[in-house]
Short mmCIF file of C-alpha atoms in Angstrom, two decimals:
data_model
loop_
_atom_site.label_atom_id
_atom_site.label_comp_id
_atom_site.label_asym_id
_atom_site.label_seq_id
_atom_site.Cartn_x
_atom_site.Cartn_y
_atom_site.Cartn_z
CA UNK A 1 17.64 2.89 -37.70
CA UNK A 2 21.16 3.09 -38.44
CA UNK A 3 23.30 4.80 -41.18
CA UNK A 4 26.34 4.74 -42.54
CA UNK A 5 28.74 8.13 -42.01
CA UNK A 6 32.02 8.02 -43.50
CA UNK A 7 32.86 4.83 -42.66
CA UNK A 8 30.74 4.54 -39.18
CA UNK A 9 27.74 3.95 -38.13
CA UNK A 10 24.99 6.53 -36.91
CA UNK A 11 21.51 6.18 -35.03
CA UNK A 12 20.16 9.57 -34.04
CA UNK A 13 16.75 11.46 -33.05
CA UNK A 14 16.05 14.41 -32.05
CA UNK A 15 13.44 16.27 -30.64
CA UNK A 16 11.42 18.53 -27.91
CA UNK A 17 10.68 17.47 -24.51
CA UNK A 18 8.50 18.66 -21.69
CA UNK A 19 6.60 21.10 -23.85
CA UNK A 20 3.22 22.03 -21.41
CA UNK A 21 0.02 22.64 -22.83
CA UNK A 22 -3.15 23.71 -21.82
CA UNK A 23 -6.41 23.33 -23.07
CA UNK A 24 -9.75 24.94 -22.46
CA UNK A 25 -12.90 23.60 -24.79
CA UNK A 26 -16.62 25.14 -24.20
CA UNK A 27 -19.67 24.20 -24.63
CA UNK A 28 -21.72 27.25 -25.48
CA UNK A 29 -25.31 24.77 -25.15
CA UNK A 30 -25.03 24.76 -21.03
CA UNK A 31 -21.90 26.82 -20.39
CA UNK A 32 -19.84 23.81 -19.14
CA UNK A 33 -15.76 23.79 -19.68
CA UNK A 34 -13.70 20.85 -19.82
CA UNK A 35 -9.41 20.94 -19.44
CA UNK A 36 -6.70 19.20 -19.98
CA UNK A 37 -3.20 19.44 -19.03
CA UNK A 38 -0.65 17.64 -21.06
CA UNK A 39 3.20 17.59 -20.96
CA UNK A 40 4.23 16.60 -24.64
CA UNK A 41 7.43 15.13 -25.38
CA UNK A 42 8.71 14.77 -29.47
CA UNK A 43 11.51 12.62 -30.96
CA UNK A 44 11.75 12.47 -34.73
CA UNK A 45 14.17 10.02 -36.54
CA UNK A 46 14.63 11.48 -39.80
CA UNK A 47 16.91 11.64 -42.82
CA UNK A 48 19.55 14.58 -41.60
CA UNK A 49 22.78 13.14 -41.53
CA UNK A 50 24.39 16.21 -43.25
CA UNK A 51 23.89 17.93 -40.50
CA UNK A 52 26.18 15.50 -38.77
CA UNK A 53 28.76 15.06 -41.74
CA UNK A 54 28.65 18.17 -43.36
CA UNK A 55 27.89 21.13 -41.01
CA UNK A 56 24.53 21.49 -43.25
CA UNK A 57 21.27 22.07 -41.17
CA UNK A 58 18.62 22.18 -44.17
CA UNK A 59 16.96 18.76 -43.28
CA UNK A 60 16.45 19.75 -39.30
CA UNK A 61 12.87 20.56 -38.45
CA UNK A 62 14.37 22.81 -35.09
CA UNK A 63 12.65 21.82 -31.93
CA UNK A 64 11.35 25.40 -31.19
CA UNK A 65 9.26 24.59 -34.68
CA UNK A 66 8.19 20.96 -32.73
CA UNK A 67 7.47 23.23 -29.55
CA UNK A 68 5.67 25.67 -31.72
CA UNK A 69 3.40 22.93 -33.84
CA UNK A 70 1.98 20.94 -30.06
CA UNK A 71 0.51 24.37 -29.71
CA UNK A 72 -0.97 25.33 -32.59
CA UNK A 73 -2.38 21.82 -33.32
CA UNK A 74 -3.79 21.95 -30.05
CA UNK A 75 -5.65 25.04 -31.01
CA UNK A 76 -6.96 23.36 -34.54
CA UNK A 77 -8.62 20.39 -31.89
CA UNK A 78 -11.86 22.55 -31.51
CA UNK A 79 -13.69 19.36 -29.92
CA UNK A 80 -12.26 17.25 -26.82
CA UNK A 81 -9.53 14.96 -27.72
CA UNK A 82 -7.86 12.10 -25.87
CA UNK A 83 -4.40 12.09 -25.12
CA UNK A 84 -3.59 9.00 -27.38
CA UNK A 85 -5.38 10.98 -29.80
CA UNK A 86 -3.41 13.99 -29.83
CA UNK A 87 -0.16 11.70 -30.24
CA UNK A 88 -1.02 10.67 -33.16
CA UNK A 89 -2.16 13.61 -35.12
CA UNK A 90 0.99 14.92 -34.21
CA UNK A 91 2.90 11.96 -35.41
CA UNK A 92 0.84 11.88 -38.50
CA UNK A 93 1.96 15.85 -39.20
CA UNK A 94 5.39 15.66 -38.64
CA UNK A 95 5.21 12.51 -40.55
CA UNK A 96 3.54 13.96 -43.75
CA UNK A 97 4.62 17.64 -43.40
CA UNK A 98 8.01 17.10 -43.05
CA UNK A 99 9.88 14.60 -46.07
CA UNK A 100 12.77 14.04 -44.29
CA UNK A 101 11.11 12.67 -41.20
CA UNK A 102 10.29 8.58 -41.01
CA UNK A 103 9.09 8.14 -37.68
CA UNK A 104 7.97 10.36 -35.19
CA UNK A 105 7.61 9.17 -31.00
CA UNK A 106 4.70 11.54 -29.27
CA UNK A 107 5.01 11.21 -25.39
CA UNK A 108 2.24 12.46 -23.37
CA UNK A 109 1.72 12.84 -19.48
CA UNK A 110 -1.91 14.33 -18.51
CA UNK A 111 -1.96 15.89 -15.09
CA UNK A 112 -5.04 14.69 -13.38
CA UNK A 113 -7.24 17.98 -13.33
CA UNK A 114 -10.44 16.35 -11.93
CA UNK A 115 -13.85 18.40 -12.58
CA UNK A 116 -14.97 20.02 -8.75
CA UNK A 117 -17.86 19.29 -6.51
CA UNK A 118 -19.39 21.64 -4.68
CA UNK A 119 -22.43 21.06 -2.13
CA UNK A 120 -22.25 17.73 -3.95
CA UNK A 121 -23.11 19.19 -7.68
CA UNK A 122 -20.07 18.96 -10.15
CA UNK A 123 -18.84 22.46 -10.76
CA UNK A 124 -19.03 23.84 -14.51
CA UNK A 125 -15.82 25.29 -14.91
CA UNK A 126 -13.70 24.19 -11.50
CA UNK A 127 -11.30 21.90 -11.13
CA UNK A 128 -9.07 20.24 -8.57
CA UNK A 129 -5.83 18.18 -8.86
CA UNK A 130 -5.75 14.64 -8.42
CA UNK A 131 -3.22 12.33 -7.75
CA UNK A 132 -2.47 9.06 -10.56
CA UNK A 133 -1.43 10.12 -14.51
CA UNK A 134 -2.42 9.22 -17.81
CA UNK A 135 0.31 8.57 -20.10
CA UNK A 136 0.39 7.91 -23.76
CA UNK A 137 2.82 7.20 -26.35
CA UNK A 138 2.32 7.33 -30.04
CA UNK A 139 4.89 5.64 -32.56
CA UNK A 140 3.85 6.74 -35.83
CA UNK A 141 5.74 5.74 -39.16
CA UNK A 142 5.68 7.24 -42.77
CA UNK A 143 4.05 4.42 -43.66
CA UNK A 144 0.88 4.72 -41.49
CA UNK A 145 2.63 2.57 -39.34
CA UNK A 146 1.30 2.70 -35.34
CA UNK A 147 2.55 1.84 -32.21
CA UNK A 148 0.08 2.84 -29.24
CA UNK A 149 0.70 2.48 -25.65
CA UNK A 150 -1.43 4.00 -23.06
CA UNK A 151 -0.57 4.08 -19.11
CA UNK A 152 -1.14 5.08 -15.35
CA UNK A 153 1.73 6.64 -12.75
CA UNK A 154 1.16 6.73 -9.51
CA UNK A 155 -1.97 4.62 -8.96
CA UNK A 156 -1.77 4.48 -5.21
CA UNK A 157 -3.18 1.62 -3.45
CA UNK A 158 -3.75 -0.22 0.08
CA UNK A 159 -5.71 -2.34 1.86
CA UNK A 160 -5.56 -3.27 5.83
CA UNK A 161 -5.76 -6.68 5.70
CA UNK A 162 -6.43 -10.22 3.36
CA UNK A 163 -2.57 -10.32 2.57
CA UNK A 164 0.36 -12.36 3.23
CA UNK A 165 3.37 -14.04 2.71
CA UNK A 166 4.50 -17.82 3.10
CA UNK A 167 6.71 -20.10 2.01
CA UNK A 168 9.40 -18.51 0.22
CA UNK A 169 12.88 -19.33 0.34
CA UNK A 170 14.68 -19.32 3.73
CA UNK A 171 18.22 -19.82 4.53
CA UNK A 172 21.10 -18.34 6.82
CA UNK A 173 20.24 -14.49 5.75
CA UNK A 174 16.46 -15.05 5.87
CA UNK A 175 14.58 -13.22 9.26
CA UNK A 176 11.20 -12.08 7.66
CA UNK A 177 8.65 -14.29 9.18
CA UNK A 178 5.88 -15.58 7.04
CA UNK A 179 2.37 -14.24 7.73
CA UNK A 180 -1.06 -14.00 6.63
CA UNK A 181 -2.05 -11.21 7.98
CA UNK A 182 -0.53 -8.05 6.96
CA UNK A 183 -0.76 -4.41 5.26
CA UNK A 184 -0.86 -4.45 1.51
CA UNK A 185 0.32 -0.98 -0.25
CA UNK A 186 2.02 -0.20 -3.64
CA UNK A 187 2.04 2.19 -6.39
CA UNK A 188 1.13 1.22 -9.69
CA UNK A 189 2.72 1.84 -12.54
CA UNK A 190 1.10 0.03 -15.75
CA UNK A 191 1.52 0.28 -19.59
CA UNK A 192 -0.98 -1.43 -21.94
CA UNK A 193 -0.28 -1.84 -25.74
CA UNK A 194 -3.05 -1.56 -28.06
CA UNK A 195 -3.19 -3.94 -30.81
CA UNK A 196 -3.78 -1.81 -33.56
CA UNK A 197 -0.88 -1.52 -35.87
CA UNK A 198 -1.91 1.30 -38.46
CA UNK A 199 -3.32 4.80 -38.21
CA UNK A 200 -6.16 4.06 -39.96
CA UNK A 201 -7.38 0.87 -37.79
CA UNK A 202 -7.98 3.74 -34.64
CA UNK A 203 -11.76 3.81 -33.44
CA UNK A 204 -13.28 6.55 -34.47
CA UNK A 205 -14.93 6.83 -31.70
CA UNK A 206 -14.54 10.24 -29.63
CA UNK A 207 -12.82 10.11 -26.35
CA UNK A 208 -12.22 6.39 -27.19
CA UNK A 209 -8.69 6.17 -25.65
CA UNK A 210 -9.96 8.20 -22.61
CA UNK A 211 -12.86 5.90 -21.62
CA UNK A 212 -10.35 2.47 -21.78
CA UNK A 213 -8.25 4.33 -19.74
CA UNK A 214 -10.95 4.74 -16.96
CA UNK A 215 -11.81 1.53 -17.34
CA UNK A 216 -8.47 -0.56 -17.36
CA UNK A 217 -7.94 1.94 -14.15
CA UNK A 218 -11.44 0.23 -12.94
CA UNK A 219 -10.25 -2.83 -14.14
CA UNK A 220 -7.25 -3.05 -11.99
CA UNK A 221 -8.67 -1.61 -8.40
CA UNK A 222 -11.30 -3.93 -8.41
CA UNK A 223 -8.67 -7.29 -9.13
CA UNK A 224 -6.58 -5.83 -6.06
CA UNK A 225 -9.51 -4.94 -3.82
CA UNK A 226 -11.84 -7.58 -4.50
CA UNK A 227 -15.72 -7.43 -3.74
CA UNK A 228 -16.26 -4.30 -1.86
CA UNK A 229 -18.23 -6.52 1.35
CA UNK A 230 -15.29 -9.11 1.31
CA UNK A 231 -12.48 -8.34 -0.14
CA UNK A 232 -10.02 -10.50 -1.62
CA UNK A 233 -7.16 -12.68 -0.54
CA UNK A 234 -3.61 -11.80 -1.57
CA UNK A 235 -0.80 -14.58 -1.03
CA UNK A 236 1.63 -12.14 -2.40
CA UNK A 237 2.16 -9.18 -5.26
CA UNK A 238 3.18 -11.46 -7.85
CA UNK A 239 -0.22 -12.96 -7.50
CA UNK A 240 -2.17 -10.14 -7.20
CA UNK A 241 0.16 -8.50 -9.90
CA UNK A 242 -0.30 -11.39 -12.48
CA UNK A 243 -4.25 -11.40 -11.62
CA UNK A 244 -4.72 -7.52 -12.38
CA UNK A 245 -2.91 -8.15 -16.12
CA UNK A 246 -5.06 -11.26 -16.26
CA UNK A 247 -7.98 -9.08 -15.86
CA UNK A 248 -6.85 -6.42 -18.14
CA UNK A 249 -6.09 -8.78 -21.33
CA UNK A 250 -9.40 -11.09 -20.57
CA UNK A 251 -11.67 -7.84 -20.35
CA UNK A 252 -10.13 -5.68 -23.37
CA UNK A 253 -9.67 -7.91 -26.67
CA UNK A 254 -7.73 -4.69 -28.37
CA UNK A 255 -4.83 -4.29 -25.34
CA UNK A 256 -2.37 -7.25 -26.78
CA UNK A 257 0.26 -6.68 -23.22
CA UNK A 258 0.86 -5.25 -20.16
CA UNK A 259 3.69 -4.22 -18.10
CA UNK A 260 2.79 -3.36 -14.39
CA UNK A 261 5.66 -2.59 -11.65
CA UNK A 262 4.18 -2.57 -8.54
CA UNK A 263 6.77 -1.93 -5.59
CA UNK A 264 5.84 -3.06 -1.83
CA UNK A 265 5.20 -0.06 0.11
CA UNK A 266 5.94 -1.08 3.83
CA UNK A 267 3.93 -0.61 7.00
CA UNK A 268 6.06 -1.85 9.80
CA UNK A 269 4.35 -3.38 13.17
CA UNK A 270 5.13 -1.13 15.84
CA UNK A 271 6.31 -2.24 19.17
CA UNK A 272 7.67 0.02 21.73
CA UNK A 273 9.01 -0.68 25.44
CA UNK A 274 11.05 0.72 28.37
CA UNK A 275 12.19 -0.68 31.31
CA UNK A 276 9.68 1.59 33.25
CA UNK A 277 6.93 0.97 30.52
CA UNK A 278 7.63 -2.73 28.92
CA UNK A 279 4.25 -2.30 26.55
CA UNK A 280 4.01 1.20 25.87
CA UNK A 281 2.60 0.13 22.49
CA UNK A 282 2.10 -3.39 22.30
CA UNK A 283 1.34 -4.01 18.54
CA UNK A 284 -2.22 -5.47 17.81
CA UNK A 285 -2.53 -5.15 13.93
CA UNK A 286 -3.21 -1.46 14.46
CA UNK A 287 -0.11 0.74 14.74
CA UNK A 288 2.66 0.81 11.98
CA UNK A 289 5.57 2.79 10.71
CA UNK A 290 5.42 3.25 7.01
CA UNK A 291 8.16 3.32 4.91
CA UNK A 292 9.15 3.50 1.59
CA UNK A 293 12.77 2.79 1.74
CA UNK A 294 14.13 -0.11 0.93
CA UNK A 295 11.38 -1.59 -0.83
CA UNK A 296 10.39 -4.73 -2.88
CA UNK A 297 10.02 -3.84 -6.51
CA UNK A 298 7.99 -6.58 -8.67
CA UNK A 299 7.07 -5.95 -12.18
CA UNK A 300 6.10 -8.34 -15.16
CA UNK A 301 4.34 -8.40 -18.73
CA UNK A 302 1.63 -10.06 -19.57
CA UNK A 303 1.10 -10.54 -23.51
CA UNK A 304 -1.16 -12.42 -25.48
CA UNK A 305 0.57 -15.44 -27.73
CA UNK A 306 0.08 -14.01 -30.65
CA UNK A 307 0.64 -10.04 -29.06
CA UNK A 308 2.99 -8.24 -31.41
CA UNK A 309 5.49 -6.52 -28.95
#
């Protein structure tokens, strides 16, 4: 929101980013543990424009105080809490403790910590690090106002065959040739907006947040993969891309959008030959050079009609 300083105007925030936090809970009925990793980020937008105009600091909450508050309201969560969660009982705080403060933004990456097996029993208290993150962002207003997103980074995926790509545009620059047959890979990167619009319209539910997470994750792997037997067809990512969304807003009435970037990771045929060898490795849909670099990059939104974005 803008404001007027001396004659011009003024849109600021501040905050405290990448502030790591750990967090242990157990369970004293079968000696279990349970972690979480999360790297919080804080912007508030509040009412301080002295401190801009008038070298006068007394409406700044300091972001060693933001720092200070993820941990100590971590501490006061004395049963497990989902990320989304924990974004907005901090937005709430700094939202009622603090006057001056109108809107608060809570950021949230979870590093996958994934419970251990060992001899094929989940371990009680290990843990191992696994690969795609849970993201959450809480926008939470004086008002009660909410803005939820939840998200995944990272979601690696492939599949060896039932993809291609024909009949796009060709002209004087073009020399991809079309296919149907050919190595699908990307990494996913989705956001999902929930359609609840006030604090107080949150399930209740425990661990709410964190079970639609695993299962818009589900949600999207099995659009891409298809039946595990058969598979599925691909004609190209913006098909499979607009399918996953579809799946996403048909299967979860309270996610109103989606925004999914999924670039094309490349696996290139190879096909290598010498005068003294001509077929050293002739090619036969089984040996490729992957590559990252340059690389398609396709992203869209998906949003309900009546989705308020």
């Amino acid at each position: 929101m803008a404001q007027e300083v001396n004659g011009f105007k003024l849109e600021q925030r501040h905050g405290k980013a990448r502030v790591r936090v750990g967090r242990v809970w157990r369970h004293t009925h079968d000696g279990s543990h349970h972690f979480v990793e999360w790297n919080v980020s804080i912007s508030l937008l509040s009412h301080c424009l002295s401190s801009y105009a008038n070298d006068d600091n007394s409406e700044i909450v300091a972001t060693d105080t933001m720092k200070n508050t993820v941990y100590a309201k971590a501490k006061e969560c004395t049963e497990r809490i989902s990320a989304e969660e924990f974004a907005i009982s901090l937005g709430k705080h700094f939202c009622s403790f603090y006057p001056q403060v109108f809107t608060a933004i809570i950021n949230i990456i979870e590093k996958p910590w994934e419970r251990a097996t060992v001899g094929g029993k989940p371990h009680i208290h290990g843990f191992k690090l696994g690969s795609e993150m849970h993201t959450a962002e809480a926008i939470v207003q004086q008002s009660g106002a909410l803005k939820l997103t939840s998200g995944i980074e990272g979601l690696s995926l492939l599949k060896t065959t039932q993809s291609g790509f024909e009949g796009f545009v060709r002209d004087k620059y073009t020399v991809l040739p079309e296919t149907r047959e050919r190595m699908l890979a990307t990494e996913v990167s989705a956001s999902w907006r929930y359609s609840y619009d006030s604090v107080s319209a949150v399930p209740g539910k425990s661990l709410y947040f964190t079970e639609r997470y695993s299962e818009v994750k589900k949600a999207l792997m099995e659009t891409f993969f298809g039946r595990p037997e058969v598979g599925v067809y691909s004609p190209s990512v913006q098909r499979t891309l607009y399918l996953m969304g579809n799946t996403v807003l048909r299967r979860f009435v309270d996610v109103s959008s989606i925004h999914l970037k999924m670039p094309n990771i490349h696996f290139l045929p190879v096909n290598l030959s010498s005068k003294e060898n001509p077929s050293m490795v002739k090619f036969e849909n089984d040996v490729f050079l992957p590559t990252d670099e340059p690389h398609g990059s396709i992203e869209a939104t998906l949003s309900r009609l009546t989705s308020k974005m």
